[in-house]
XYZ file of C-alpha atoms in Angstrom:
364
model
C 92.487 132.574 91.575
C 95.255 135.050 90.706
C 95.927 138.490 88.865
C 97.294 137.120 85.349
C 99.645 140.416 85.431
C 101.041 139.992 89.035
C 104.698 140.576 89.689
C 104.410 143.085 87.221
C 106.212 147.164 88.210
C 102.520 148.077 89.285
C 101.454 146.536 92.893
C 98.400 144.411 93.041
C 95.417 146.697 93.607
C 93.124 144.182 95.539
C 90.761 141.057 94.492
C 91.902 140.019 90.890
C 88.705 139.123 90.745
C 87.659 140.870 86.648
C 87.913 138.037 83.802
C 89.139 138.796 80.259
C 86.265 138.640 78.273
C 88.125 137.164 75.203
C 88.767 133.348 77.563
C 87.761 133.821 80.333
C 90.669 131.746 81.438
C 92.369 134.629 83.589
C 91.411 137.055 85.737
C 93.386 140.689 86.881
C 92.969 143.166 89.643
C 91.984 145.868 87.484
C 91.469 147.898 84.332
C 94.606 149.121 84.532
C 96.514 145.705 84.716
C 94.396 143.838 82.479
C 95.289 146.700 79.651
C 99.159 146.836 80.592
C 98.964 142.858 80.640
C 97.153 142.529 76.369
C 100.690 142.625 74.980
C 101.355 138.890 76.398
C 98.343 137.754 77.092
C 97.305 138.122 73.592
C 99.190 135.830 71.985
C 97.647 133.440 74.459
C 94.302 134.314 74.922
C 93.115 132.812 71.815
C 94.366 129.409 72.488
C 93.064 129.868 76.303
C 89.808 130.174 74.878
C 90.274 126.683 72.646
C 90.801 124.886 75.533
C 88.602 126.630 77.944
C 85.504 124.627 74.859
C 86.748 121.662 76.068
C 86.160 122.485 79.863
C 83.153 119.906 80.009
C 85.234 117.167 78.628
C 87.459 117.359 80.823
C 85.299 117.520 83.716
C 83.440 114.224 82.567
C 84.099 110.839 85.193
C 81.730 108.589 85.400
C 81.992 108.540 89.285
C 79.251 109.310 92.170
C 81.179 111.914 93.299
C 82.376 113.361 90.103
C 80.586 116.621 90.683
C 81.649 117.260 93.935
C 85.650 116.403 93.093
C 85.326 118.677 89.447
C 82.950 121.471 89.485
C 81.868 122.035 94.054
C 84.852 120.785 95.266
C 85.501 123.318 98.282
C 89.457 121.656 99.255
C 90.559 118.667 98.436
C 90.184 117.986 102.388
C 87.110 118.590 103.413
C 86.421 115.927 99.861
C 88.648 113.245 101.165
C 87.342 114.004 104.767
C 83.736 113.115 103.380
C 85.109 109.687 101.262
C 86.352 108.832 104.926
C 89.825 109.000 104.195
C 90.986 112.337 104.986
C 94.804 112.308 106.520
C 94.413 107.997 106.856
C 97.256 105.388 105.708
C 98.825 106.769 102.728
C 95.777 109.014 100.963
C 97.089 111.342 103.490
C 99.617 112.803 100.790
C 96.413 114.072 98.510
C 96.059 116.650 100.503
C 98.274 120.107 102.354
C 98.039 118.125 106.619
C 100.683 115.245 104.503
C 102.524 117.850 103.659
C 104.986 117.481 107.257
C 104.537 114.444 107.219
C 105.172 112.857 104.358
C 109.202 111.850 105.408
C 108.031 109.801 108.043
C 108.655 106.011 107.825
C 105.061 105.174 108.774
C 104.276 105.167 105.420
C 107.698 103.385 103.316
C 105.804 100.286 104.040
C 102.113 101.724 103.024
C 100.147 98.934 102.118
C 96.290 99.727 102.823
C 93.461 101.387 101.184
C 91.421 101.728 104.845
C 88.405 100.816 102.675
C 86.076 97.803 102.625
C 87.808 95.024 100.268
C 84.075 96.401 98.194
C 85.465 99.298 97.704
C 88.837 98.381 96.775
C 91.109 96.206 94.012
C 92.783 94.160 97.530
C 93.525 90.803 95.232
C 93.372 90.026 91.588
C 91.136 90.391 88.788
C 88.180 87.437 88.040
C 88.415 88.110 84.255
C 91.598 88.432 82.422
C 91.810 91.369 79.976
C 89.980 90.979 77.139
C 90.454 94.170 75.442
C 92.608 97.633 76.337
C 91.010 99.764 78.677
C 89.676 103.111 77.613
C 87.767 104.133 80.728
C 87.985 104.332 83.896
C 84.229 103.276 83.536
C 86.118 100.109 81.745
C 87.947 99.454 84.343
C 85.794 100.327 87.267
C 83.434 96.990 85.621
C 86.302 95.250 85.037
C 87.258 94.431 88.600
C 83.996 94.649 90.284
C 84.528 98.278 91.483
C 81.663 100.190 92.380
C 81.143 103.937 90.893
C 81.201 105.105 94.334
C 84.789 104.106 95.255
C 87.396 106.560 95.650
C 90.034 104.343 94.802
C 90.721 105.705 90.775
C 92.634 109.411 92.771
C 95.236 106.831 93.488
C 94.740 104.665 90.826
C 95.785 107.243 88.058
C 99.604 106.418 89.286
C 99.303 102.740 87.373
C 97.100 102.834 85.439
C 99.041 105.997 83.568
C 101.569 104.115 82.896
C 99.324 101.546 81.669
C 98.150 104.464 78.822
C 101.736 105.471 78.462
C 102.167 101.750 77.741
C 99.212 101.351 74.791
C 100.367 105.040 73.649
C 103.939 103.192 73.222
C 102.729 99.694 71.931
C 100.631 101.626 69.536
C 103.135 103.535 68.355
C 105.288 100.240 67.578
C 107.711 102.288 69.614
C 108.039 99.550 72.425
C 107.874 95.685 71.700
C 104.652 94.114 72.218
C 104.055 90.917 73.860
C 107.046 91.482 75.931
C 107.118 88.379 79.146
C 109.940 92.253 80.027
C 109.762 95.893 80.794
C 112.004 98.229 82.573
C 110.499 102.069 82.782
C 112.363 105.062 84.385
C 110.123 106.984 86.243
C 111.563 110.855 86.679
C 110.689 113.107 89.077
C 108.072 110.978 91.500
C 107.042 112.445 94.607
C 103.940 111.369 96.834
C 104.327 108.502 94.550
C 107.154 107.748 97.121
C 104.386 107.690 99.350
C 101.886 105.623 98.130
C 104.254 103.272 95.742
C 102.000 99.992 97.524
C 99.111 101.144 94.793
C 102.019 100.153 91.196
C 100.922 97.084 92.210
C 98.119 96.519 90.817
C 100.406 96.543 87.604
C 100.067 93.141 88.556
C 96.888 92.562 87.017
C 97.330 95.452 84.158
C 99.969 94.222 82.395
C 100.247 90.012 83.445
C 102.920 87.367 83.390
C 105.053 90.887 82.877
C 108.119 91.131 84.846
C 108.448 95.038 85.214
C 110.919 97.115 86.866
C 110.692 100.837 87.724
C 112.975 103.078 88.530
C 111.671 106.105 90.071
C 114.260 109.087 89.266
C 114.048 112.740 90.985
C 115.078 115.351 93.543
C 112.430 114.600 95.714
C 113.513 111.586 96.909
C 114.952 111.271 100.072
C 118.829 110.734 100.283
C 118.693 108.248 102.811
C 115.446 106.346 100.666
C 118.560 106.012 97.443
C 119.216 102.726 96.048
C 116.502 100.977 98.266
C 114.495 98.927 95.387
C 111.086 97.958 96.592
C 109.230 94.045 95.731
C 105.551 94.498 95.539
C 104.030 90.734 95.563
C 100.653 91.460 96.237
C 97.637 94.700 95.653
C 97.318 97.172 98.524
C 95.318 96.044 100.892
C 92.074 96.945 102.024
C 91.211 97.456 105.528
C 89.086 94.167 106.573
C 91.418 91.691 109.034
C 90.065 88.177 108.201
C 90.187 89.092 103.655
C 92.590 87.140 101.853
C 94.553 89.808 100.775
C 95.799 89.367 103.899
C 97.447 86.017 102.833
C 100.583 86.777 101.641
C 99.945 85.411 98.413
C 102.540 86.200 96.250
C 101.908 87.075 92.790
C 103.232 85.131 90.375
C 102.857 85.261 86.981
C 103.935 88.768 87.625
C 106.836 90.833 88.803
C 106.989 94.438 90.311
C 109.820 95.564 91.669
C 110.261 99.533 92.009
C 114.078 101.234 92.873
C 114.217 104.283 94.102
C 117.082 106.933 92.597
C 117.671 110.407 94.345
C 118.734 113.165 91.978
C 118.573 114.704 88.301
C 118.120 112.276 85.388
C 120.743 113.381 83.723
C 123.016 113.143 86.466
C 121.837 109.237 87.263
C 121.504 108.066 83.735
C 124.724 106.231 83.407
C 124.697 104.672 86.639
C 120.982 103.294 86.364
C 121.923 101.743 82.801
C 124.730 99.903 84.243
C 121.911 97.421 85.650
C 119.016 97.752 83.382
C 118.842 99.715 79.372
C 115.396 100.931 79.646
C 112.244 100.823 76.616
C 110.188 103.502 78.317
C 110.514 106.407 80.112
C 107.118 108.443 81.599
C 107.336 112.039 83.337
C 104.322 112.328 84.945
C 103.480 115.824 85.462
C 106.855 116.746 84.526
C 106.769 120.703 84.411
C 108.330 121.157 81.417
C 109.031 124.719 80.822
C 109.024 126.059 84.652
C 111.932 124.042 85.096
C 115.697 124.917 83.929
C 116.925 121.546 84.790
C 114.590 119.782 82.460
C 116.956 121.419 79.170
C 119.963 118.281 80.235
C 116.876 115.624 80.145
C 115.448 116.460 76.959
C 119.190 116.903 75.604
C 119.453 113.252 76.775
C 116.688 112.047 75.749
C 117.085 113.392 72.117
C 120.682 111.290 72.321
C 119.389 108.056 73.921
C 116.648 108.103 71.429
C 114.337 106.144 73.963
C 110.416 106.852 73.786
C 109.174 109.235 76.153
C 105.866 110.068 77.368
C 104.442 112.556 78.995
C 102.153 114.256 81.950
C 100.843 117.836 83.344
C 97.815 119.212 84.762
C 96.371 120.944 82.017
C 96.619 121.736 78.227
C 98.562 124.877 78.310
C 101.249 123.512 80.432
C 101.676 121.022 77.434
C 101.510 123.819 74.502
C 103.760 125.235 76.668
C 106.544 121.950 77.151
C 105.737 121.583 73.668
C 107.683 124.920 72.701
C 110.351 123.826 75.463
C 110.998 120.362 73.581
C 111.230 122.303 69.734
C 113.801 124.548 71.279
C 116.150 122.087 72.636
C 115.382 119.154 70.136
C 114.540 121.552 66.791
C 111.479 119.212 66.852
C 107.773 118.781 68.565
C 107.760 116.385 70.094
C 106.380 113.697 67.607
C 103.236 112.063 70.126
C 100.818 114.963 70.177
C 99.018 115.730 73.296
C 96.208 113.754 74.214
C 93.430 114.009 76.616
C 94.853 111.448 79.282
C 91.047 108.720 80.513
C 92.774 108.042 83.768
C 94.134 111.364 85.110
C 92.926 112.116 88.559
C 89.330 112.642 89.054
C 90.070 115.718 91.643
C 90.429 119.168 90.091
C 94.272 120.549 91.882
C 94.127 123.325 94.026
C 94.864 126.927 93.776
C 95.590 126.773 89.670
C 96.789 129.797 88.047
C 94.214 130.080 85.203
C 90.826 128.986 85.741
C 91.020 126.040 83.509
C 90.289 123.001 84.886
C 94.042 121.243 86.066
C 94.194 117.432 87.332
C 96.926 115.066 87.856
C 98.224 113.237 85.043
C 95.416 115.151 82.723
C 97.104 115.113 79.680
C 99.755 113.130 77.505
C 102.637 113.562 75.008
C 106.102 112.518 74.408
C 108.489 112.121 71.749
């Protein structure tokens, strides 16, 4: 853990092993740093204490590996290695080992889970959804996947899109039912190298033609304008499985187009082809990046429903303050726990609060 007062005029005197007795969410290197930082921390201490009370709920997952992925996770590398998926296929982006590899062309079209057909959703569902999914447990049961399968570590991307659509539908912000849906997806990073997992939207949104514009500075310039059509599900590792037959899903279509740059700079060009029904910004970090301000102002102007996610509740609180300052009103969709957050804790968090990719959702 880092000292919460790091960056103050006085340098840290040692490791940050002195925990705040009020919230229990931050640490300090010394009594002097803790005392001098109180004028800053007192504004957040009570709020962080409330968030710490929800730790058990945040860490509540149904998987057989849940405890080692939450409370006892050492490093992502060690966890992925135990699952047999470390540095394999599109799993390579899930730890720091893949940082220098994500520009390689071999990841661009990787379609495989590197898991057996029993452990991954490589084919269509055996039955149509009869009710809206509300938990990982319901999803795994519907898809016939055992709870020792790690596929949720990647499926949180399409399932978060599914959850965002459900939230917008309940609020009557987008039409339901619909046979066509256009989504602007802001700030993708590792997802660009895991595109095959978005094929699961065939199962989640049957009969719907889905077009997703990925927009963000992390998209390589040489892929700007690239269109990917996902005709099937991500493949299993078995050579003779029917998922390799090349049969396409005829009832729905999933296309993704990549756009390099900031959303407010690319919006006019994007809307020449499709007007979005919904904007989704995963792990947005609104309070951390000044470039969000013109984008928030644009979203307010165009009045397109937007769902944001972030790693922890505190990040959402800070984001809500930024949105209020920029628009003059707070988010209209309150902060809520995402049932389809990634079930693997984020390493090196600045707070002791549990952090998960796509952990909380809120919107305007």
